[in-house]
Coordinates of C-alpha atoms in Angstrom, one line a residue:
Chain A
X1265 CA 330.8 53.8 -154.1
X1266 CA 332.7 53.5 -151.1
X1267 CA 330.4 51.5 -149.5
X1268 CA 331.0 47.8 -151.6
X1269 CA 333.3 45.5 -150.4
X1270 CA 335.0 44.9 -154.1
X1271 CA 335.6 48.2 -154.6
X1272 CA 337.2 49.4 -150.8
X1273 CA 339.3 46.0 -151.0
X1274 CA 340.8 47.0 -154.5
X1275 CA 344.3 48.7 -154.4
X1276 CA 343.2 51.4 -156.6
X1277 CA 340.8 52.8 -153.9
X1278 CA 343.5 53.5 -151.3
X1279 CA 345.3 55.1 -154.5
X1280 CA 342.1 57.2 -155.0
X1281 CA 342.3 58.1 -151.5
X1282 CA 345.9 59.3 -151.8
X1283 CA 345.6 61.2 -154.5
X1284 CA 342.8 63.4 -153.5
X1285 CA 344.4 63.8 -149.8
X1286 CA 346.2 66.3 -150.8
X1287 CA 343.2 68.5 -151.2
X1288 CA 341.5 66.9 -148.6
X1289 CA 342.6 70.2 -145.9
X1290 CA 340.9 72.3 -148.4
X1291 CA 337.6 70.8 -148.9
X1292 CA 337.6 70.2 -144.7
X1293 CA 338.3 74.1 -144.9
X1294 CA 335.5 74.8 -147.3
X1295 CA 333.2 72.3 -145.7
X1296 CA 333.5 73.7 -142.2
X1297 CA 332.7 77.4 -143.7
X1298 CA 329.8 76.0 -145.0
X1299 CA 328.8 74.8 -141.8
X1300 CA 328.7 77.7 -139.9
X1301 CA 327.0 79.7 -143.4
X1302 CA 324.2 77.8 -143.2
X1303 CA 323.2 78.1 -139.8
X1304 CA 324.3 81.8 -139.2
X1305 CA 322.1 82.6 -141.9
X1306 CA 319.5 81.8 -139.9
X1307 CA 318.5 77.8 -141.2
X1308 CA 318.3 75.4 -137.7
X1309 CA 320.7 72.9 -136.8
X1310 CA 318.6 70.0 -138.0
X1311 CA 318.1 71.6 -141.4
X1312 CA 321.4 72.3 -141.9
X1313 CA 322.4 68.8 -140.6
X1314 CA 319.7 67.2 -143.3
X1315 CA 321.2 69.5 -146.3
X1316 CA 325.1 68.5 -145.3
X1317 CA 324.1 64.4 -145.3
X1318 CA 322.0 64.6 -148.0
X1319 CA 322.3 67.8 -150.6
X1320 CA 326.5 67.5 -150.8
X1321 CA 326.6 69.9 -153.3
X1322 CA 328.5 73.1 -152.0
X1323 CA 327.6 75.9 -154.1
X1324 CA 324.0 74.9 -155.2
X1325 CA 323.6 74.9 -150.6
X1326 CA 325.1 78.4 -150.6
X1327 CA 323.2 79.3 -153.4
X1328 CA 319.9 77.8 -151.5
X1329 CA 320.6 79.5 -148.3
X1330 CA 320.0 83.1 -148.9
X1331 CA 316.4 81.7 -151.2
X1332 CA 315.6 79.3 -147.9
X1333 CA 315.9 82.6 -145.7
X1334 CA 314.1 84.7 -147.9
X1335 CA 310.9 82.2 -148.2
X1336 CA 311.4 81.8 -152.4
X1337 CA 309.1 79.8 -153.7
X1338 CA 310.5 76.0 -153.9
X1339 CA 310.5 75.9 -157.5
X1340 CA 312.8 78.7 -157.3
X1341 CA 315.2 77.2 -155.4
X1342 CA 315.3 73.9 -156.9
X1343 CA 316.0 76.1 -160.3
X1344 CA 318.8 77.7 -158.9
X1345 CA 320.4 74.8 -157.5
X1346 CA 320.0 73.3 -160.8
X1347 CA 321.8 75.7 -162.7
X1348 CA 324.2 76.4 -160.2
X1349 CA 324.7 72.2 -160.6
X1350 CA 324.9 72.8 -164.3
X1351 CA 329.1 72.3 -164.6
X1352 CA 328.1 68.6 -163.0
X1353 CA 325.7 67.6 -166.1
X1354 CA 328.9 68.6 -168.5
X1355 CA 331.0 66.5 -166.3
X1356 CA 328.3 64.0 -166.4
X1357 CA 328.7 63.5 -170.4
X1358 CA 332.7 63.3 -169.7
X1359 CA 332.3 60.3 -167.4
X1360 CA 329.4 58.6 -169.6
X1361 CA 331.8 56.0 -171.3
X1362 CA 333.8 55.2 -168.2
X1363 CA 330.9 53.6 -166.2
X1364 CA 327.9 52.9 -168.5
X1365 CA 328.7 49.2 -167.9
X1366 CA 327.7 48.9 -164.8
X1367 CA 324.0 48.9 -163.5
X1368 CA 322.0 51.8 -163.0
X1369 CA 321.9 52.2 -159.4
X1370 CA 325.8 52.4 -159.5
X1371 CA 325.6 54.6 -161.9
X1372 CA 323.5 57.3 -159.9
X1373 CA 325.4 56.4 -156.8
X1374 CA 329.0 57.0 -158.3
X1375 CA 327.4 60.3 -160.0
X1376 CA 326.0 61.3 -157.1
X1377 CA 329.3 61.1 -155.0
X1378 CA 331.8 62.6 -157.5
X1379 CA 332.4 66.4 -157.3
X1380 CA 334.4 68.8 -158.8
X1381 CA 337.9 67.8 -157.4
X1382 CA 336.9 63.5 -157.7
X1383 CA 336.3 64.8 -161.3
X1384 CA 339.4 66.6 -162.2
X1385 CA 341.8 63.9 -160.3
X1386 CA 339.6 60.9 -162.6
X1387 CA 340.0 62.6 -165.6
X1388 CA 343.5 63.5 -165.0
X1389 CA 344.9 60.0 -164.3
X1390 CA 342.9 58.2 -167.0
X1391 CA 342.3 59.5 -170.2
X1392 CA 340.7 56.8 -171.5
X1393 CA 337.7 54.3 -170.1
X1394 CA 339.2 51.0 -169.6
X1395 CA 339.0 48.2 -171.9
X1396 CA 339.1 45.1 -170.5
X1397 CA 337.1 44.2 -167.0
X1398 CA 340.3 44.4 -165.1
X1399 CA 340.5 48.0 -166.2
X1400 CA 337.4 48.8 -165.2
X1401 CA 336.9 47.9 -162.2
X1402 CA 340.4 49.2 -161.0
X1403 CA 339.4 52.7 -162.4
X1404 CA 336.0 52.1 -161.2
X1405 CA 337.9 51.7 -157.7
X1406 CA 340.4 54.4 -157.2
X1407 CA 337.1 56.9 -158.0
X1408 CA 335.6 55.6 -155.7
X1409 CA 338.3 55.8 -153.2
X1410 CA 338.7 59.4 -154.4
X1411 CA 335.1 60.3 -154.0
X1412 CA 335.8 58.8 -150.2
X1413 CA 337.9 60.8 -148.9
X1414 CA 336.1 63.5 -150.5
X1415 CA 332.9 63.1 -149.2
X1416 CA 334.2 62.3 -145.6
X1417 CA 336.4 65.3 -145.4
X1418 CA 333.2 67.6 -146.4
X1419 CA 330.9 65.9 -144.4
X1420 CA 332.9 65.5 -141.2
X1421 CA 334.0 69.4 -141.1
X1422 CA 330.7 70.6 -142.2
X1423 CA 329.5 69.0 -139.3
X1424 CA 332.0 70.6 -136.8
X1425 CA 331.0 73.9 -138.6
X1426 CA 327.5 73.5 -138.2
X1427 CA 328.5 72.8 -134.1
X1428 CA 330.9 75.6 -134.1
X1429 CA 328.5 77.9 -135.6
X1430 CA 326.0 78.2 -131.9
X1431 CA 329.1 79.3 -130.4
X1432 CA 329.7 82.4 -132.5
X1433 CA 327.1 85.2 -132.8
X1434 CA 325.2 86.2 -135.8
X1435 CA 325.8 89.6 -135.8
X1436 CA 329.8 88.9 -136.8
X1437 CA 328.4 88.4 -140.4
X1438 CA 330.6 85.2 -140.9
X1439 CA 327.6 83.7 -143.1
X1440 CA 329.1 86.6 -145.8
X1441 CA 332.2 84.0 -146.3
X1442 CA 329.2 81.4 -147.8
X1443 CA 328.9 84.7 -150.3
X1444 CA 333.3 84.7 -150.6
X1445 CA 333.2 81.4 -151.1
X1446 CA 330.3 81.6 -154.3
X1447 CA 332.0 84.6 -155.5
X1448 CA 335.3 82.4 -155.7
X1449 CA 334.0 80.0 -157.9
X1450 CA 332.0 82.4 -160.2
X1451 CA 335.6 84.2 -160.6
X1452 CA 336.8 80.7 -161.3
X1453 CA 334.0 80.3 -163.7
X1454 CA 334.4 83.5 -165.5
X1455 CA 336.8 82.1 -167.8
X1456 CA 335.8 84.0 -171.6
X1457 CA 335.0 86.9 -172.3
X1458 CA 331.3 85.7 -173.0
X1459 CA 331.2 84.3 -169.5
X1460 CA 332.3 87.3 -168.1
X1461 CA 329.4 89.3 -169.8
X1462 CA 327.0 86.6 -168.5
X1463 CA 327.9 87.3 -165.1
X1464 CA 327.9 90.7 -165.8
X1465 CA 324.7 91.0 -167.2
X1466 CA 323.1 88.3 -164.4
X1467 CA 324.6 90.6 -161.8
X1468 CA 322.7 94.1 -163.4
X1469 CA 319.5 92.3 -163.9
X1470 CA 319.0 90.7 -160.6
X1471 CA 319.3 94.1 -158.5
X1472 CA 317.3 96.1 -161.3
X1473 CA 314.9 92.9 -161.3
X1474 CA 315.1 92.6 -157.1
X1475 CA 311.4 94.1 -156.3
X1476 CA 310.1 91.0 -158.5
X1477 CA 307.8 88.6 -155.6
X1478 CA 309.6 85.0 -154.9
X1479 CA 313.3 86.0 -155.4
X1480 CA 312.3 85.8 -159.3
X1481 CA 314.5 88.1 -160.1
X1482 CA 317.4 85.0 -159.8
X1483 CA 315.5 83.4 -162.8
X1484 CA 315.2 86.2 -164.6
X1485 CA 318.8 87.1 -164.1
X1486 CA 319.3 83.8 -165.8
X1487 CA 316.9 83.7 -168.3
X1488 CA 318.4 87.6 -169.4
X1489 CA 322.0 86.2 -169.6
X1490 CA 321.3 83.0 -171.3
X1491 CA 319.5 84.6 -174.1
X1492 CA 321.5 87.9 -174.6
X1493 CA 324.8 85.4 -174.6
X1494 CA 323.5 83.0 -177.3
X1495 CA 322.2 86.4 -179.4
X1496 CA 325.6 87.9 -179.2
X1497 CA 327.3 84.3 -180.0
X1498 CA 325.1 84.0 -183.1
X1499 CA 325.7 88.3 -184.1
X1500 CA 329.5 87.5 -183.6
X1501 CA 330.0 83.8 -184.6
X1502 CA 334.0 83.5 -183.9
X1503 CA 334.2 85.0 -180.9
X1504 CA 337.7 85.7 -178.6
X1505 CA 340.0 85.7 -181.3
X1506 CA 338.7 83.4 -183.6
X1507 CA 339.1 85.9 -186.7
X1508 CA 338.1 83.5 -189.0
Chain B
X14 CA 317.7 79.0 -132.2
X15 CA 316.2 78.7 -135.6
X16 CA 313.3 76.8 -136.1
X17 CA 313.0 73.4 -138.5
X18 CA 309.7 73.4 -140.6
X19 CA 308.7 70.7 -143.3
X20 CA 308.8 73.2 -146.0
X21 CA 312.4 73.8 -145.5
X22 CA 312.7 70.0 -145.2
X23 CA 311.2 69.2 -148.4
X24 CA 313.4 71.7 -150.2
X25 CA 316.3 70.1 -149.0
X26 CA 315.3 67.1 -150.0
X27 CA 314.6 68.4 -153.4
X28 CA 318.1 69.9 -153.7
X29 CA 319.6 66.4 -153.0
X30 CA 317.5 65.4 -155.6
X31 CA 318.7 67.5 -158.2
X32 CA 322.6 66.6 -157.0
X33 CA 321.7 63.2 -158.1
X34 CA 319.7 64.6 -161.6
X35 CA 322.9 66.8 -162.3
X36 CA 325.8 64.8 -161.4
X37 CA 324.5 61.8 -162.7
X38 CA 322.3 63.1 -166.0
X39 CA 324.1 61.4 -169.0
X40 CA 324.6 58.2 -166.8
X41 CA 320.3 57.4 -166.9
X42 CA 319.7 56.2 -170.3
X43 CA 321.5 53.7 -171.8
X44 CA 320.5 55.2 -175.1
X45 CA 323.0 57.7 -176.8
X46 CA 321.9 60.7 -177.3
X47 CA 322.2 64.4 -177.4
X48 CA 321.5 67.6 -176.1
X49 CA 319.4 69.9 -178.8
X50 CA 322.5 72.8 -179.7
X51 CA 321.1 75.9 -178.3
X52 CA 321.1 73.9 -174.9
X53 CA 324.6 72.3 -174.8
X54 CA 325.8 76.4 -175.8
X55 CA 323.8 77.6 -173.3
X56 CA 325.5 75.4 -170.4
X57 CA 328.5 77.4 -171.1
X58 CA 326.2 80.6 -169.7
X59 CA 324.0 79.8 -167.3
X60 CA 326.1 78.4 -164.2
X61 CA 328.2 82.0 -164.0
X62 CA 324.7 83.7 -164.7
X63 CA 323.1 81.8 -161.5
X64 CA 326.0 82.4 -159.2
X65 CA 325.9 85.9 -160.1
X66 CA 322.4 86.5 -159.8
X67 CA 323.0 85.6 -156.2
X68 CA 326.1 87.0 -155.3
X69 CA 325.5 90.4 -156.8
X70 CA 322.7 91.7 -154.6
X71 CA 324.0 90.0 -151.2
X72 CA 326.9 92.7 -152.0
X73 CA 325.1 95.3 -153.2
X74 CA 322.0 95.7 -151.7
X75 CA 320.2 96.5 -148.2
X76 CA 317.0 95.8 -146.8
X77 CA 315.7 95.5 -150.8
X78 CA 316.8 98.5 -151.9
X79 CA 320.8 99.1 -153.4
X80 CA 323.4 100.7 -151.2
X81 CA 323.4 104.1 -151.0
X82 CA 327.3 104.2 -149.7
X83 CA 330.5 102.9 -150.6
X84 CA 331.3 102.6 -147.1
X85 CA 329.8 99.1 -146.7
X86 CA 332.4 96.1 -145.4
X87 CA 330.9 93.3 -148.4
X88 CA 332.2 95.8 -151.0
X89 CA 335.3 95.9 -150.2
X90 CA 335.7 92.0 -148.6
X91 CA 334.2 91.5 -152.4
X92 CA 336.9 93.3 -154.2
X93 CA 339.6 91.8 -152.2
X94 CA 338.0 88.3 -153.0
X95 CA 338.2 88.9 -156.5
X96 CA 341.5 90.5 -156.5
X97 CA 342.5 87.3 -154.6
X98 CA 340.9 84.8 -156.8
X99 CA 342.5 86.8 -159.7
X100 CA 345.9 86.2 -158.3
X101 CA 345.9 83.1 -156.6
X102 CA 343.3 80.6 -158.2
X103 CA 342.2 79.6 -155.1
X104 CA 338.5 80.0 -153.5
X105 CA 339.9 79.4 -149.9
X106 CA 342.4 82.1 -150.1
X107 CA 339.6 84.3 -151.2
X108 CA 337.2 83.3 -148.3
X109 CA 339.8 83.9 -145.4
X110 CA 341.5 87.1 -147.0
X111 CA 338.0 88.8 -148.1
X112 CA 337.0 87.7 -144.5
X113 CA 340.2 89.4 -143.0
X114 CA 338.9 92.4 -144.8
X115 CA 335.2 92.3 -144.0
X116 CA 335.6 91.4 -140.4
X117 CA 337.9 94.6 -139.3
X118 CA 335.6 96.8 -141.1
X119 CA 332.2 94.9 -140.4
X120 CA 333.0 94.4 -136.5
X121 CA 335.2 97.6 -135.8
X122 CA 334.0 100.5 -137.7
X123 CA 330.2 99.1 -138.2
X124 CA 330.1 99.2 -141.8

C-alpha cells in the first residue's frame, strides 16, 4: 500500500514503480476507454466517478455497465462481477505465502490494489516469498510501488475519459470499445480447448436464454457452461492431448 | 445528462466490495485451507463463461431479439477484434483496430 511511509521510502518501491512503467501507457489507454464506456452507456458522471475511485476492477465495471443500464437485479450484477473477478481469487492463493505475515487490514489493502499486470510483474521477479524480514518487506515494497503506478495510471485517465466522454455524442457508439475491450480479454482467456467451449456454450445460452426477466440469462449462461465443462472433464478425463 | 440514483450507488459500492472479496480471498483466514475440487475445476470455466455471456448478445442482438442481418458494424468490429487479439496478444490493439472498423461502418454507412 502506497500510502505507508515504510513502504514508499523503501528502494524497492521506486523499482516497483519502474518496472510496471512500461505498461503504464497501456493501462492509461485502457483506463481512459473505460472512462468514456461507462458514461456513454448512459451511467452519470458521478456514478461513473464513484465506480472508477472505488470498484477498480476493469472488466467486472464493463461487465456491470450493460446490467446497470438494463435495470438487472443487484444480485445479478454483483454475480457477474464476481465471476468475472474469478482469475483474482486464483491469483489470490498465488500470493497467499508472500504476505500472510502481515496484519489483516494490509492484507485486504494490498489484495485490493494488485491487478492483473502488479500480479504478473510480482510473480515474475520473485519466485519465492521472502525469508527473512529484510526480504519481506523489500518485496512487500516494490508491490506496492508496482500497484502505484498502476492504480494512478488507471485512475487518472479514467478520469480524463469520464470528462472527455460529455464532449463526444452518444450516438458514435464508442461505449462498443468497453465490449472490444471484454472481448480482448475473454480471447486472452480462451486458452484450452475446454475454455473455448465454455465460452462457446455461455455465448449460445445467453441469447437463446435472453427473454429470461433480470438479465438472468448471464447466470444461466454461467451456470450452463460450468456444469456441461465439468461433465465433459469427467466423460473425457485427460483432456488436450493428455492420451494417457 | 444521466441521472445518479442510490440504487446505482449501492451497486457500485457492492462491486468494490467484491474487488476486495476476490482479490484478496485466500489472504482472510489465517487458517489453511482448501477449496472443495469441483470448485477449484470450475474456476478454470466460469470467468470465460461470464465474459461471454455478456459480450455475446451486445454483438448479436437488437432491441431483445437477434440480428436479423449480417450487415451490422459490431459484427464485423468483433471479428476484427478477435482476429487482432489472435495475432497480436494485445487487448488495446483490439480496441482501437475493431474501433477503426466499427466507426467507418457504424458512423458512415449506418450499420
Amino acid at each position: 500500500m502506497f500510502f505507508l511511509p515504510h513502504l514508499y521510502r523503501h528502494p524497492g518501491f521506486l523499482e516497483g514503480m519502474r518496472d510496471v512503467s512500461p505498461q503504464s501507457p497501456g493501462i492509461a489507454a485502457w483506463g481512459l476507454m473505460t472512462g468514456v464506456a461507462m458514461v456513454k452507456s448512459g451511467m452519470s458522471v458521478f456514478e461513473a466517478v464513484a465506480m472508477t475511485l472505488t470498484v477498480f476492477a476493469g472488466s467486472s465495471q464493463l461487465a456491470a455497465i450493460p446490467l446497470i443500464v438494463a435495470g438487472a437485479p443487484a444480485w445479478v450484477i454483483l454475480a457477474t462481477g464476481f465471476c468475472v473477478n474469478l482469475r483474482f481469487v486464483v491469483f489470490s492463493l498465488h500470493l497467499r505465502p508472500y504476505l500472510m505475515h502481515l496484519p489483516l487490514w494490509q492484507r485486504l489493502g494490498h489484495g485490493y490494489l494488485t491487478a492483473d499486470i502488479s500480479y504478473v510483474l510480482f510473480t515474475r521477479k520473485y519466485h519465492q516469498p521472502g525469508h527473512t524480514a529484510a526480504e519481506k518487506r523489500e518485496q512487500e515494497a516494490y508491490l506496492a510501488g508496482n500497484d502505484f503506478l498502476n492504480w494512478l495510471s488507471w485512475i487518472v485517465a479514467s478520469l480524463v475519459g469520464i470528462g472527455l466522454a460529455n464532449m463526444i455524442p452518444t450516438s458514435w457508439g464508442l461505449g462498443f470499445a468497453g465490449i472490444l475491450c471484454l472481448l480482448g480479454i475473454q480471447c486472452s482467456l480462451a486458452s484450452s480447448r475446454m475454455r473455448i467451449l465454455s465460452s462457446a456454450v455461455a455465448g449460445v445460452a445467453a441469447v437463446v436464454a435472453y427473454a429470461l426477466p433480470l438479465k438472468l440469462n448471464i447466470v444461466f449462461a454461467i451456470a450452463v457452461a460450468v456444469i456441461l465443462c465439468l461433465t465433459v472433464e469427467r466423460l473425457r478425463p485427460a483432456p488436450a492431448g493428455g492420451h494417457a | 445528462m444521466n441521472g445518479t440514483d442510490l440504487w446505482t450507488l449501492a451497486v457500485i459500492a457492492g462491486l468494490a466490495a467484491v474487488t476486495v472479496l476476490t482479490r484478496s480471498f485466500f489472504f482472510m483466514s489465517s487458517k489453511p485451507w482448501h477449496l472443495p475440487g469441483w470448485a477449484q475445476r470450475g474456476l478454470q470455466y466460469a470467468p470465460i463463461a461470464a465474459l461471454s455471456a455478456v459480450v455475446v448478445p451486445e454483438i448479436v442482438m437488437s432491441q431483445g431479439q437477434l440480428i436479423s442481418t449480417v450487415l451490422d458494424a459490431r459484427l464485423f468490429a468483433a471479428a476484427a477484434g478477435a482476429i487482432t487479439y489472435f495475432r497480436s496478444k494485445n487487448v488495446l490493439l483490439t480496441i482501437v483496430l475493431g474501433m477503426a472498423v466499427y466507426l467507418p461502418l457504424h458512423l458512415g454507412l449506418g450499420w
